[in-house]
Amino acid sequence: MNNAEVVNEAIKNRRSIFTGMFSGEKVDNAVIEKMLENANWAPTHKLTEPWRFVVFEGEGLKKLGEFQSELYKARAVGNGNFNEATFDMLAAKPLECSHIIAIGMKRHGVVPEVEEVCSTACAVQNMLLTAAAYGIGCYWSTGGVTFYEEAKPFFGLDEEDKLLGFLFIGMLKSDKWPEGRRKSIEDKVKWVR
C-alpha cells in the first residue's frame, strides 16, 4: 500500500468508540505518548501551537471524576438544579477509561481565536487517527465541565483560554472494529468552475 492509500484508509477507518465498548484493559503509555506527539504536528497559523493537554490515568482518573462531580454539585445546588444521577455519572465516567486527555486551547492573541480553536481541533484529529491506527478506542466529548469557566484553572488554563472537551481512551472489548456511516460527499460540496 502506498502512502496515499495508507492515509485514505486511516481516515476512513477512524471511529468514535464510546466507553461502553471499552474492556477495562490499560492502553500502553507509549501509544498515548505517540498520540500526543502526532497532535503536536497539527497545522498552526503563526506557529502559536495553541493545544494544551492534561493526561489523566490511574488515580488521576478518580481525581478528575471527583473534581468534575463536585464542581457540578456546587453549581447545581446554587441554582437549584442538582441531580444525583448526574453527580454520580460525572464521578464514575472517568473510571471507565484507561486514560482521559483534557483538551485545552491556549490563547495567544496574534491570530483570531477561531484559528486557534481550529488548530487545536486538528491536533485532536491527529490523536484520533493515531488511536485508530493502533486499534485503540477513543472519542471526543464536550460534556462534563467543558464549558464551566471556573474549571479552567484545574486544567492549567487562564481566563482567555478555552477548555474544548475530553478525549476518552480505552481498549476495545472486541476485535470487531465498528463500521462507518456517512452520507455522500456530493450532497455537501458545490463546485464552481
JSON list of C-alpha atoms in Angstrom, two decimals:
[
{"chain": "A", "resi": 1, "resn": "MET", "atom": "CA", "xyz": [0.00, 0.00, 0.00]},
{"chain": "A", "resi": 2, "resn": "ASN", "atom": "CA", "xyz": [1.41, 3.42, -0.91]},
{"chain": "A", "resi": 3, "resn": "ASN", "atom": "CA", "xyz": [1.35, 6.43, 1.44]},
{"chain": "A", "resi": 4, "resn": "ALA", "atom": "CA", "xyz": [-1.79, 7.92, -0.11]},
{"chain": "A", "resi": 5, "resn": "GLU", "atom": "CA", "xyz": [-3.69, 4.66, 0.35]},
{"chain": "A", "resi": 6, "resn": "VAL", "atom": "CA", "xyz": [-2.50, 4.35, 3.96]},
{"chain": "A", "resi": 7, "resn": "VAL", "atom": "CA", "xyz": [-3.70, 7.87, 4.75]},
{"chain": "A", "resi": 8, "resn": "ASN", "atom": "CA", "xyz": [-7.03, 7.34, 2.96]},
{"chain": "A", "resi": 9, "resn": "GLU", "atom": "CA", "xyz": [-7.67, 4.11, 4.87]},
{"chain": "A", "resi": 10, "resn": "ALA", "atom": "CA", "xyz": [-6.66, 5.64, 8.21]},
{"chain": "A", "resi": 11, "resn": "ILE", "atom": "CA", "xyz": [-9.11, 8.50, 7.73]},
{"chain": "A", "resi": 12, "resn": "LYS", "atom": "CA", "xyz": [-11.96, 6.24, 6.58]},
{"chain": "A", "resi": 13, "resn": "ASN", "atom": "CA", "xyz": [-11.42, 3.79, 9.47]},
{"chain": "A", "resi": 14, "resn": "ARG", "atom": "CA", "xyz": [-11.37, 6.35, 12.30]},
{"chain": "A", "resi": 15, "resn": "ARG", "atom": "CA", "xyz": [-14.35, 5.89, 14.61]},
{"chain": "A", "resi": 16, "resn": "SER", "atom": "CA", "xyz": [-15.74, 7.39, 17.78]},
{"chain": "A", "resi": 17, "resn": "ILE", "atom": "CA", "xyz": [-15.70, 4.43, 20.15]},
{"chain": "A", "resi": 18, "resn": "PHE", "atom": "CA", "xyz": [-17.58, 5.02, 23.38]},
{"chain": "A", "resi": 19, "resn": "THR", "atom": "CA", "xyz": [-16.81, 3.78, 26.90]},
{"chain": "A", "resi": 20, "resn": "GLY", "atom": "CA", "xyz": [-19.43, 1.01, 26.73]},
{"chain": "A", "resi": 21, "resn": "MET", "atom": "CA", "xyz": [-17.13, -0.70, 24.22]},
{"chain": "A", "resi": 22, "resn": "PHE", "atom": "CA", "xyz": [-14.03, -0.40, 26.45]},
{"chain": "A", "resi": 23, "resn": "SER", "atom": "CA", "xyz": [-12.64, -3.56, 28.05]},
{"chain": "A", "resi": 24, "resn": "GLY", "atom": "CA", "xyz": [-11.09, -2.00, 31.15]},
{"chain": "A", "resi": 25, "resn": "GLU", "atom": "CA", "xyz": [-7.61, -3.02, 29.95]},
{"chain": "A", "resi": 26, "resn": "LYS", "atom": "CA", "xyz": [-4.98, -0.26, 30.16]},
{"chain": "A", "resi": 27, "resn": "VAL", "atom": "CA", "xyz": [-3.65, 1.34, 26.99]},
{"chain": "A", "resi": 28, "resn": "ASP", "atom": "CA", "xyz": [0.14, 1.36, 26.86]},
{"chain": "A", "resi": 29, "resn": "ASN", "atom": "CA", "xyz": [1.51, 4.82, 27.72]},
{"chain": "A", "resi": 30, "resn": "ALA", "atom": "CA", "xyz": [3.74, 4.59, 24.62]},
{"chain": "A", "resi": 31, "resn": "VAL", "atom": "CA", "xyz": [0.58, 4.81, 22.47]},
{"chain": "A", "resi": 32, "resn": "ILE", "atom": "CA", "xyz": [-0.67, 7.82, 24.46]},
{"chain": "A", "resi": 33, "resn": "GLU", "atom": "CA", "xyz": [2.73, 9.49, 24.00]},
{"chain": "A", "resi": 34, "resn": "LYS", "atom": "CA", "xyz": [2.60, 8.80, 20.24]},
{"chain": "A", "resi": 35, "resn": "MET", "atom": "CA", "xyz": [-0.91, 10.34, 20.11]},
{"chain": "A", "resi": 36, "resn": "LEU", "atom": "CA", "xyz": [0.41, 13.46, 21.84]},
{"chain": "A", "resi": 37, "resn": "GLU", "atom": "CA", "xyz": [3.49, 13.67, 19.62]},
{"chain": "A", "resi": 38, "resn": "ASN", "atom": "CA", "xyz": [1.34, 13.40, 16.49]},
{"chain": "A", "resi": 39, "resn": "ALA", "atom": "CA", "xyz": [-1.00, 16.08, 17.89]},
{"chain": "A", "resi": 40, "resn": "ASN", "atom": "CA", "xyz": [1.97, 18.40, 18.00]},
{"chain": "A", "resi": 41, "resn": "TRP", "atom": "CA", "xyz": [2.26, 18.28, 14.19]},
{"chain": "A", "resi": 42, "resn": "ALA", "atom": "CA", "xyz": [-1.14, 19.86, 13.55]},
{"chain": "A", "resi": 43, "resn": "PRO", "atom": "CA", "xyz": [-1.38, 22.98, 11.36]},
{"chain": "A", "resi": 44, "resn": "THR", "atom": "CA", "xyz": [-0.92, 26.19, 13.33]},
{"chain": "A", "resi": 45, "resn": "HIS", "atom": "CA", "xyz": [-1.18, 29.73, 11.99]},
{"chain": "A", "resi": 46, "resn": "LYS", "atom": "CA", "xyz": [1.84, 31.86, 13.01]},
{"chain": "A", "resi": 47, "resn": "LEU", "atom": "CA", "xyz": [3.15, 28.81, 14.90]},
{"chain": "A", "resi": 48, "resn": "THR", "atom": "CA", "xyz": [1.11, 29.60, 18.03]},
{"chain": "A", "resi": 49, "resn": "GLU", "atom": "CA", "xyz": [0.76, 25.84, 18.74]},
{"chain": "A", "resi": 50, "resn": "PRO", "atom": "CA", "xyz": [-2.27, 26.56, 20.98]},
{"chain": "A", "resi": 51, "resn": "TRP", "atom": "CA", "xyz": [-3.07, 22.98, 22.00]},
{"chain": "A", "resi": 52, "resn": "ARG", "atom": "CA", "xyz": [-2.59, 22.07, 25.65]},
{"chain": "A", "resi": 53, "resn": "PHE", "atom": "CA", "xyz": [-3.29, 18.64, 27.07]},
{"chain": "A", "resi": 54, "resn": "VAL", "atom": "CA", "xyz": [-3.64, 17.19, 30.55]},
{"chain": "A", "resi": 55, "resn": "VAL", "atom": "CA", "xyz": [-3.46, 13.37, 30.67]},
{"chain": "A", "resi": 56, "resn": "PHE", "atom": "CA", "xyz": [-5.32, 11.51, 33.40]},
{"chain": "A", "resi": 57, "resn": "GLU", "atom": "CA", "xyz": [-4.60, 7.86, 34.20]},
{"chain": "A", "resi": 58, "resn": "GLY", "atom": "CA", "xyz": [-4.78, 5.60, 37.26]},
{"chain": "A", "resi": 59, "resn": "GLU", "atom": "CA", "xyz": [-5.63, 7.63, 40.36]},
{"chain": "A", "resi": 60, "resn": "GLY", "atom": "CA", "xyz": [-5.73, 10.73, 38.16]},
{"chain": "A", "resi": 61, "resn": "LEU", "atom": "CA", "xyz": [-8.99, 9.45, 36.64]},
{"chain": "A", "resi": 62, "resn": "LYS", "atom": "CA", "xyz": [-10.53, 9.35, 40.11]},
{"chain": "A", "resi": 63, "resn": "LYS", "atom": "CA", "xyz": [-9.27, 12.90, 40.79]},
{"chain": "A", "resi": 64, "resn": "LEU", "atom": "CA", "xyz": [-10.87, 14.09, 37.54]},
{"chain": "A", "resi": 65, "resn": "GLY", "atom": "CA", "xyz": [-14.17, 12.41, 38.45]},
{"chain": "A", "resi": 66, "resn": "GLU", "atom": "CA", "xyz": [-14.15, 13.94, 41.92]},
{"chain": "A", "resi": 67, "resn": "PHE", "atom": "CA", "xyz": [-13.29, 17.39, 40.57]},
{"chain": "A", "resi": 68, "resn": "GLN", "atom": "CA", "xyz": [-15.99, 17.48, 37.92]},
{"chain": "A", "resi": 69, "resn": "SER", "atom": "CA", "xyz": [-18.73, 15.95, 40.09]},
{"chain": "A", "resi": 70, "resn": "GLU", "atom": "CA", "xyz": [-18.01, 18.37, 42.96]},
{"chain": "A", "resi": 71, "resn": "LEU", "atom": "CA", "xyz": [-17.87, 21.36, 40.61]},
{"chain": "A", "resi": 72, "resn": "TYR", "atom": "CA", "xyz": [-21.18, 20.29, 39.07]},
{"chain": "A", "resi": 73, "resn": "LYS", "atom": "CA", "xyz": [-22.69, 19.93, 42.55]},
{"chain": "A", "resi": 74, "resn": "ALA", "atom": "CA", "xyz": [-21.52, 23.38, 43.66]},
{"chain": "A", "resi": 75, "resn": "ARG", "atom": "CA", "xyz": [-23.03, 24.99, 40.57]},
{"chain": "A", "resi": 76, "resn": "ALA", "atom": "CA", "xyz": [-26.24, 22.94, 40.50]},
{"chain": "A", "resi": 77, "resn": "VAL", "atom": "CA", "xyz": [-27.06, 23.35, 44.20]},
{"chain": "A", "resi": 78, "resn": "GLY", "atom": "CA", "xyz": [-26.51, 27.08, 43.83]},
{"chain": "A", "resi": 79, "resn": "ASN", "atom": "CA", "xyz": [-29.14, 27.35, 41.08]},
{"chain": "A", "resi": 80, "resn": "GLY", "atom": "CA", "xyz": [-31.48, 24.63, 42.36]},
{"chain": "A", "resi": 81, "resn": "ASN", "atom": "CA", "xyz": [-30.84, 22.14, 39.55]},
{"chain": "A", "resi": 82, "resn": "PHE", "atom": "CA", "xyz": [-28.88, 19.40, 41.36]},
{"chain": "A", "resi": 83, "resn": "ASN", "atom": "CA", "xyz": [-29.40, 15.87, 40.02]},
{"chain": "A", "resi": 84, "resn": "GLU", "atom": "CA", "xyz": [-27.85, 12.99, 41.98]},
{"chain": "A", "resi": 85, "resn": "ALA", "atom": "CA", "xyz": [-27.64, 10.77, 38.85]},
{"chain": "A", "resi": 86, "resn": "THR", "atom": "CA", "xyz": [-25.64, 13.44, 37.01]},
{"chain": "A", "resi": 87, "resn": "PHE", "atom": "CA", "xyz": [-23.34, 13.84, 40.01]},
{"chain": "A", "resi": 88, "resn": "ASP", "atom": "CA", "xyz": [-22.75, 10.06, 40.16]},
{"chain": "A", "resi": 89, "resn": "MET", "atom": "CA", "xyz": [-22.17, 9.81, 36.40]},
{"chain": "A", "resi": 90, "resn": "LEU", "atom": "CA", "xyz": [-19.59, 12.63, 36.43]},
{"chain": "A", "resi": 91, "resn": "ALA", "atom": "CA", "xyz": [-17.71, 10.89, 39.26]},
{"chain": "A", "resi": 92, "resn": "ALA", "atom": "CA", "xyz": [-17.85, 7.41, 37.68]},
{"chain": "A", "resi": 93, "resn": "LYS", "atom": "CA", "xyz": [-17.45, 8.03, 33.94]},
{"chain": "A", "resi": 94, "resn": "PRO", "atom": "CA", "xyz": [-13.68, 8.64, 34.02]},
{"chain": "A", "resi": 95, "resn": "LEU", "atom": "CA", "xyz": [-13.18, 5.28, 35.75]},
{"chain": "A", "resi": 96, "resn": "GLU", "atom": "CA", "xyz": [-14.47, 3.51, 32.62]},
{"chain": "A", "resi": 97, "resn": "CYS", "atom": "CA", "xyz": [-11.38, 4.70, 30.73]},
{"chain": "A", "resi": 98, "resn": "SER", "atom": "CA", "xyz": [-7.74, 3.78, 30.52]},
{"chain": "A", "resi": 99, "resn": "HIS", "atom": "CA", "xyz": [-6.82, 7.44, 30.01]},
{"chain": "A", "resi": 100, "resn": "ILE", "atom": "CA", "xyz": [-8.61, 10.74, 29.53]},
{"chain": "A", "resi": 101, "resn": "ILE", "atom": "CA", "xyz": [-6.93, 13.68, 27.85]},
{"chain": "A", "resi": 102, "resn": "ALA", "atom": "CA", "xyz": [-8.32, 17.14, 28.65]},
{"chain": "A", "resi": 103, "resn": "ILE", "atom": "CA", "xyz": [-8.15, 19.34, 25.56]},
{"chain": "A", "resi": 104, "resn": "GLY", "atom": "CA", "xyz": [-7.20, 22.95, 26.13]},
{"chain": "A", "resi": 105, "resn": "MET", "atom": "CA", "xyz": [-6.58, 25.86, 23.80]},
{"chain": "A", "resi": 106, "resn": "LYS", "atom": "CA", "xyz": [-4.07, 28.49, 24.94]},
{"chain": "A", "resi": 107, "resn": "ARG", "atom": "CA", "xyz": [-4.97, 31.90, 23.58]},
{"chain": "A", "resi": 108, "resn": "HIS", "atom": "CA", "xyz": [-2.11, 33.93, 22.09]},
{"chain": "A", "resi": 109, "resn": "GLY", "atom": "CA", "xyz": [-3.93, 36.93, 20.62]},
{"chain": "A", "resi": 110, "resn": "VAL", "atom": "CA", "xyz": [-1.79, 37.16, 17.47]},
{"chain": "A", "resi": 111, "resn": "VAL", "atom": "CA", "xyz": [-4.40, 35.36, 15.34]},
{"chain": "A", "resi": 112, "resn": "PRO", "atom": "CA", "xyz": [-8.21, 35.26, 15.56]},
{"chain": "A", "resi": 113, "resn": "GLU", "atom": "CA", "xyz": [-9.49, 32.90, 18.27]},
{"chain": "A", "resi": 114, "resn": "VAL", "atom": "CA", "xyz": [-11.24, 30.65, 15.76]},
{"chain": "A", "resi": 115, "resn": "GLU", "atom": "CA", "xyz": [-7.89, 29.88, 14.13]},
{"chain": "A", "resi": 116, "resn": "GLU", "atom": "CA", "xyz": [-6.50, 28.60, 17.42]},
{"chain": "A", "resi": 117, "resn": "VAL", "atom": "CA", "xyz": [-9.66, 26.56, 18.04]},
{"chain": "A", "resi": 118, "resn": "CYS", "atom": "CA", "xyz": [-9.29, 25.05, 14.57]},
{"chain": "A", "resi": 119, "resn": "SER", "atom": "CA", "xyz": [-5.60, 24.27, 15.14]},
{"chain": "A", "resi": 120, "resn": "THR", "atom": "CA", "xyz": [-6.44, 22.53, 18.39]},
{"chain": "A", "resi": 121, "resn": "ALA", "atom": "CA", "xyz": [-9.18, 20.54, 16.63]},
{"chain": "A", "resi": 122, "resn": "CYS", "atom": "CA", "xyz": [-6.62, 19.47, 14.02]},
{"chain": "A", "resi": 123, "resn": "ALA", "atom": "CA", "xyz": [-4.33, 18.30, 16.83]},
{"chain": "A", "resi": 124, "resn": "VAL", "atom": "CA", "xyz": [-7.19, 16.26, 18.26]},
{"chain": "A", "resi": 125, "resn": "GLN", "atom": "CA", "xyz": [-7.90, 14.75, 14.85]},
{"chain": "A", "resi": 126, "resn": "ASN", "atom": "CA", "xyz": [-4.25, 13.66, 14.71]},
{"chain": "A", "resi": 127, "resn": "MET", "atom": "CA", "xyz": [-4.73, 11.95, 18.08]},
{"chain": "A", "resi": 128, "resn": "LEU", "atom": "CA", "xyz": [-7.96, 10.28, 16.94]},
{"chain": "A", "resi": 129, "resn": "LEU", "atom": "CA", "xyz": [-6.29, 8.96, 13.79]},
{"chain": "A", "resi": 130, "resn": "THR", "atom": "CA", "xyz": [-3.32, 7.69, 15.80]},
{"chain": "A", "resi": 131, "resn": "ALA", "atom": "CA", "xyz": [-5.59, 5.89, 18.28]},
{"chain": "A", "resi": 132, "resn": "ALA", "atom": "CA", "xyz": [-7.47, 4.24, 15.41]},
{"chain": "A", "resi": 133, "resn": "ALA", "atom": "CA", "xyz": [-4.21, 3.18, 13.75]},
{"chain": "A", "resi": 134, "resn": "TYR", "atom": "CA", "xyz": [-3.27, 1.37, 16.98]},
{"chain": "A", "resi": 135, "resn": "GLY", "atom": "CA", "xyz": [-6.75, -0.17, 17.35]},
{"chain": "A", "resi": 136, "resn": "ILE", "atom": "CA", "xyz": [-7.47, 1.94, 20.45]},
{"chain": "A", "resi": 137, "resn": "GLY", "atom": "CA", "xyz": [-10.99, 3.11, 21.29]},
{"chain": "A", "resi": 138, "resn": "CYS", "atom": "CA", "xyz": [-11.32, 6.86, 21.57]},
{"chain": "A", "resi": 139, "resn": "TYR", "atom": "CA", "xyz": [-13.87, 9.66, 21.38]},
{"chain": "A", "resi": 140, "resn": "TRP", "atom": "CA", "xyz": [-14.01, 13.41, 21.90]},
{"chain": "A", "resi": 141, "resn": "SER", "atom": "CA", "xyz": [-16.64, 14.64, 24.35]},
{"chain": "A", "resi": 142, "resn": "THR", "atom": "CA", "xyz": [-17.64, 18.18, 25.24]},
{"chain": "A", "resi": 143, "resn": "GLY", "atom": "CA", "xyz": [-19.68, 17.03, 28.24]},
{"chain": "A", "resi": 144, "resn": "GLY", "atom": "CA", "xyz": [-18.96, 17.33, 31.93]},
{"chain": "A", "resi": 145, "resn": "VAL", "atom": "CA", "xyz": [-17.33, 20.59, 32.97]},
{"chain": "A", "resi": 146, "resn": "THR", "atom": "CA", "xyz": [-16.14, 21.59, 29.49]},
{"chain": "A", "resi": 147, "resn": "PHE", "atom": "CA", "xyz": [-17.97, 24.92, 29.44]},
{"chain": "A", "resi": 148, "resn": "TYR", "atom": "CA", "xyz": [-17.60, 25.79, 33.14]},
{"chain": "A", "resi": 149, "resn": "GLU", "atom": "CA", "xyz": [-15.39, 28.87, 33.29]},
{"chain": "A", "resi": 150, "resn": "GLU", "atom": "CA", "xyz": [-14.32, 28.04, 36.85]},
{"chain": "A", "resi": 151, "resn": "ALA", "atom": "CA", "xyz": [-12.96, 24.64, 35.67]},
{"chain": "A", "resi": 152, "resn": "LYS", "atom": "CA", "xyz": [-10.14, 26.21, 33.64]},
{"chain": "A", "resi": 153, "resn": "PRO", "atom": "CA", "xyz": [-7.53, 26.58, 36.43]},
{"chain": "A", "resi": 154, "resn": "PHE", "atom": "CA", "xyz": [-7.75, 22.84, 37.24]},
{"chain": "A", "resi": 155, "resn": "PHE", "atom": "CA", "xyz": [-6.52, 22.18, 33.69]},
{"chain": "A", "resi": 156, "resn": "GLY", "atom": "CA", "xyz": [-3.83, 24.89, 33.73]},
{"chain": "A", "resi": 157, "resn": "LEU", "atom": "CA", "xyz": [-5.83, 27.29, 31.60]},
{"chain": "A", "resi": 158, "resn": "ASP", "atom": "CA", "xyz": [-6.23, 31.03, 32.01]},
{"chain": "A", "resi": 159, "resn": "GLU", "atom": "CA", "xyz": [-9.43, 33.05, 31.66]},
{"chain": "A", "resi": 160, "resn": "GLU", "atom": "CA", "xyz": [-8.88, 33.82, 27.96]},
{"chain": "A", "resi": 161, "resn": "ASP", "atom": "CA", "xyz": [-8.13, 30.17, 27.13]},
{"chain": "A", "resi": 162, "resn": "LYS", "atom": "CA", "xyz": [-10.69, 27.50, 26.24]},
{"chain": "A", "resi": 163, "resn": "LEU", "atom": "CA", "xyz": [-11.37, 24.02, 27.55]},
{"chain": "A", "resi": 164, "resn": "LEU", "atom": "CA", "xyz": [-12.56, 22.19, 24.44]},
{"chain": "A", "resi": 165, "resn": "GLY", "atom": "CA", "xyz": [-13.51, 18.86, 25.99]},
{"chain": "A", "resi": 166, "resn": "PHE", "atom": "CA", "xyz": [-12.04, 15.48, 26.74]},
{"chain": "A", "resi": 167, "resn": "LEU", "atom": "CA", "xyz": [-10.65, 12.54, 24.80]},
{"chain": "A", "resi": 168, "resn": "PHE", "atom": "CA", "xyz": [-11.89, 9.30, 26.40]},
{"chain": "A", "resi": 169, "resn": "ILE", "atom": "CA", "xyz": [-9.49, 6.41, 25.64]},
{"chain": "A", "resi": 170, "resn": "GLY", "atom": "CA", "xyz": [-9.69, 2.67, 26.19]},
{"chain": "A", "resi": 171, "resn": "MET", "atom": "CA", "xyz": [-9.00, -0.79, 24.80]},
{"chain": "A", "resi": 172, "resn": "LEU", "atom": "CA", "xyz": [-11.89, -2.41, 22.94]},
{"chain": "A", "resi": 173, "resn": "LYS", "atom": "CA", "xyz": [-13.78, -5.41, 24.35]},
{"chain": "A", "resi": 174, "resn": "SER", "atom": "CA", "xyz": [-13.92, -6.96, 20.89]},
{"chain": "A", "resi": 175, "resn": "ASP", "atom": "CA", "xyz": [-11.66, -7.35, 17.87]},
{"chain": "A", "resi": 176, "resn": "LYS", "atom": "CA", "xyz": [-14.52, -6.12, 15.68]},
{"chain": "A", "resi": 177, "resn": "TRP", "atom": "CA", "xyz": [-13.93, -2.52, 14.59]},
{"chain": "A", "resi": 178, "resn": "PRO", "atom": "CA", "xyz": [-17.20, -0.61, 14.06]},
{"chain": "A", "resi": 179, "resn": "GLU", "atom": "CA", "xyz": [-18.41, 0.15, 10.54]},
{"chain": "A", "resi": 180, "resn": "GLY", "atom": "CA", "xyz": [-18.60, 3.76, 9.45]},
{"chain": "A", "resi": 181, "resn": "ARG", "atom": "CA", "xyz": [-21.64, 5.67, 8.19]},
{"chain": "A", "resi": 182, "resn": "ARG", "atom": "CA", "xyz": [-21.53, 8.82, 6.12]},
{"chain": "A", "resi": 183, "resn": "LYS", "atom": "CA", "xyz": [-23.86, 10.39, 3.59]},
{"chain": "A", "resi": 184, "resn": "SER", "atom": "CA", "xyz": [-22.46, 11.08, 0.14]},
{"chain": "A", "resi": 185, "resn": "ILE", "atom": "CA", "xyz": [-19.96, 13.94, -0.15]},
{"chain": "A", "resi": 186, "resn": "GLU", "atom": "CA", "xyz": [-21.80, 15.13, -3.28]},
{"chain": "A", "resi": 187, "resn": "ASP", "atom": "CA", "xyz": [-24.59, 16.48, -1.05]},
{"chain": "A", "resi": 188, "resn": "LYS", "atom": "CA", "xyz": [-22.08, 18.64, 0.85]},
{"chain": "A", "resi": 189, "resn": "VAL", "atom": "CA", "xyz": [-19.98, 20.13, -1.96]},
{"chain": "A", "resi": 190, "resn": "LYS", "atom": "CA", "xyz": [-20.60, 22.77, -4.59]},
{"chain": "A", "resi": 191, "resn": "TRP", "atom": "CA", "xyz": [-18.07, 23.09, -7.41]},
{"chain": "A", "resi": 192, "resn": "VAL", "atom": "CA", "xyz": [-17.62, 26.48, -9.08]},
{"chain": "A", "resi": 193, "resn": "ARG", "atom": "CA", "xyz": [-15.96, 26.12, -12.46]}
]
